[in-house]
XYZ file of C-alpha atoms in Angstrom:
133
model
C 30.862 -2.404 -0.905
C 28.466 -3.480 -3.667
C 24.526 -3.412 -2.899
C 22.599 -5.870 -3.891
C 19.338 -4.793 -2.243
C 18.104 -1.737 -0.977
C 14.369 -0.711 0.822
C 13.086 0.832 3.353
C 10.797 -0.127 6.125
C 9.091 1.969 9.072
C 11.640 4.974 9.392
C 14.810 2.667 8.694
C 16.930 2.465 5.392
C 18.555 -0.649 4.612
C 21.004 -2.538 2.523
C 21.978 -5.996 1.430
C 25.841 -6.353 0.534
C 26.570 -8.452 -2.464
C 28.211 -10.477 0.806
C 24.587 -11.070 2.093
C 25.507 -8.714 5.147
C 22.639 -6.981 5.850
C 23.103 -3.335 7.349
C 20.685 -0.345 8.455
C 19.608 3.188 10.083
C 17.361 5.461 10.690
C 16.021 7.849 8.584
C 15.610 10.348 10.836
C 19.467 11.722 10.147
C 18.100 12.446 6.321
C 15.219 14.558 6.514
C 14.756 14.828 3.078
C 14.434 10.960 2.442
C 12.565 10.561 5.253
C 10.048 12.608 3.753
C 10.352 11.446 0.201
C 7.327 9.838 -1.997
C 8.401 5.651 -2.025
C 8.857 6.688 -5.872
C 11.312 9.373 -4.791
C 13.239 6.664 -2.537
C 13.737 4.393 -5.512
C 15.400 7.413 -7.608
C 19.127 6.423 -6.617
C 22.509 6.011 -8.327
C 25.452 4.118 -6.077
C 29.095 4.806 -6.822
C 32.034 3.066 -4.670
C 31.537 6.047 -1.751
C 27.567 5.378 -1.572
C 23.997 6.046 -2.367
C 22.552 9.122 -3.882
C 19.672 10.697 -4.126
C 19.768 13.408 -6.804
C 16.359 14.936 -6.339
C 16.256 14.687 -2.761
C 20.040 16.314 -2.457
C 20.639 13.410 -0.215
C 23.752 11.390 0.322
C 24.321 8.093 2.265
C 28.033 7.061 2.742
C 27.808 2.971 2.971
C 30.935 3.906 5.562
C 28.483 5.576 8.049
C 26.124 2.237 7.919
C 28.979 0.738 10.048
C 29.386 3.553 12.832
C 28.570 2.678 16.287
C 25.880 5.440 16.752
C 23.897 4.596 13.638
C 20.669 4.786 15.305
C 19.934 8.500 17.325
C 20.198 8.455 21.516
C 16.801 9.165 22.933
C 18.110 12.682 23.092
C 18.740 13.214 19.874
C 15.927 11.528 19.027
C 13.880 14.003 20.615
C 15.135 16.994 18.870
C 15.275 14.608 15.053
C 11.863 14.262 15.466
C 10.580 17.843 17.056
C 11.381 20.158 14.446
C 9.249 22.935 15.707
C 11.704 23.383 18.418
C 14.259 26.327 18.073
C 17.812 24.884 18.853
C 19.468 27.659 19.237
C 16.541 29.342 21.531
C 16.555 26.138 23.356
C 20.496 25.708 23.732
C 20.641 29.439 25.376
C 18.012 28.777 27.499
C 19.991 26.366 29.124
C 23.310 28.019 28.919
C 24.489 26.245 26.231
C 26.304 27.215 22.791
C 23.734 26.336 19.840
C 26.520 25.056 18.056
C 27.567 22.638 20.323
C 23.921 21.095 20.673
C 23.286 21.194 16.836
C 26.567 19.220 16.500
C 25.256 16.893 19.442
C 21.944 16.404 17.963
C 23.545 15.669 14.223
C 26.045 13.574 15.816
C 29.101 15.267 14.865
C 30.298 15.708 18.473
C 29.436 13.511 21.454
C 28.328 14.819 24.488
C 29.158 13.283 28.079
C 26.923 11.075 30.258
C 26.547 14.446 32.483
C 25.973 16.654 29.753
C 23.555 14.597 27.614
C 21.063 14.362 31.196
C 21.367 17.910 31.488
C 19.912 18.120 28.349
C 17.507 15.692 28.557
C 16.853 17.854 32.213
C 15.721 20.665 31.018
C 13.789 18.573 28.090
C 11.816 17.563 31.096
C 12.352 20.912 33.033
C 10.298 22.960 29.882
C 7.560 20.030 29.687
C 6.724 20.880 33.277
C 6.643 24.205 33.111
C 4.299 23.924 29.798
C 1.913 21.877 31.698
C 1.918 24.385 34.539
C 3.581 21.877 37.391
């Protein structure tokens, strides 16, 4: 794939093939762009695997702009966005290897229907018990 435009807008990256296909995701599964100055952003080099952002030590494969998850479940939304949280602290208090939720929330492994709701359960579960109900 060969870019002929890239930008950003809100929290989404995207590109313009030289085919005119237009393709994007979210920035919230690179941290370090997310964060990055709009004059960091346009610091890039492209080879035939994908976009790179020296600087930032950030990568972007143009394969992963056509998976099917390329925008974060509500769950793992939750967790991209709340950084404060402590995974692993979180994933034991539920009973849960840390491992197995990190790889959830990065999208490396996909949990079931059953499993993601007990996570988002006990999302809920410590939100009550924060605000004393």
């Amino acid at each position: 794939m060969k870019i002929k435009r890239l930008w950003f807008k809100d929290d989404h990256l995207y590109i313009e093939s030289d085919e005119g296909k237009t393709y994007s995701q979210s920035l919230l599964w690179y941290h370090h762009l997310r964060e990055a100055t709009d004059e960091e952003r346009l610091d890039y080099t492209v080879s035939t695997l994908g976009i790179h952002w020296r600087n930032l030590n950030e990568d972007v494969s143009f394969e992963s702009f056509e998976y099917d998850d390329a925008e974060p479940s509500p769950m793992q939304r939750f967790f991209l966005t709340h950084k404060e949280i402590n995974v692993a602290e979180f994933a034991r208090s539920m009973g849960m290897n840390p491992t197995l939720l990190r790889n959830y929330i990065n999208g490396f492994k996909k949990p079931s229907k059953v499993q993601e709701q007990k996570i988002i359960d006990h999302i809920h579960k410590l939100g009550a018990e924060m605000l004393g109900a």
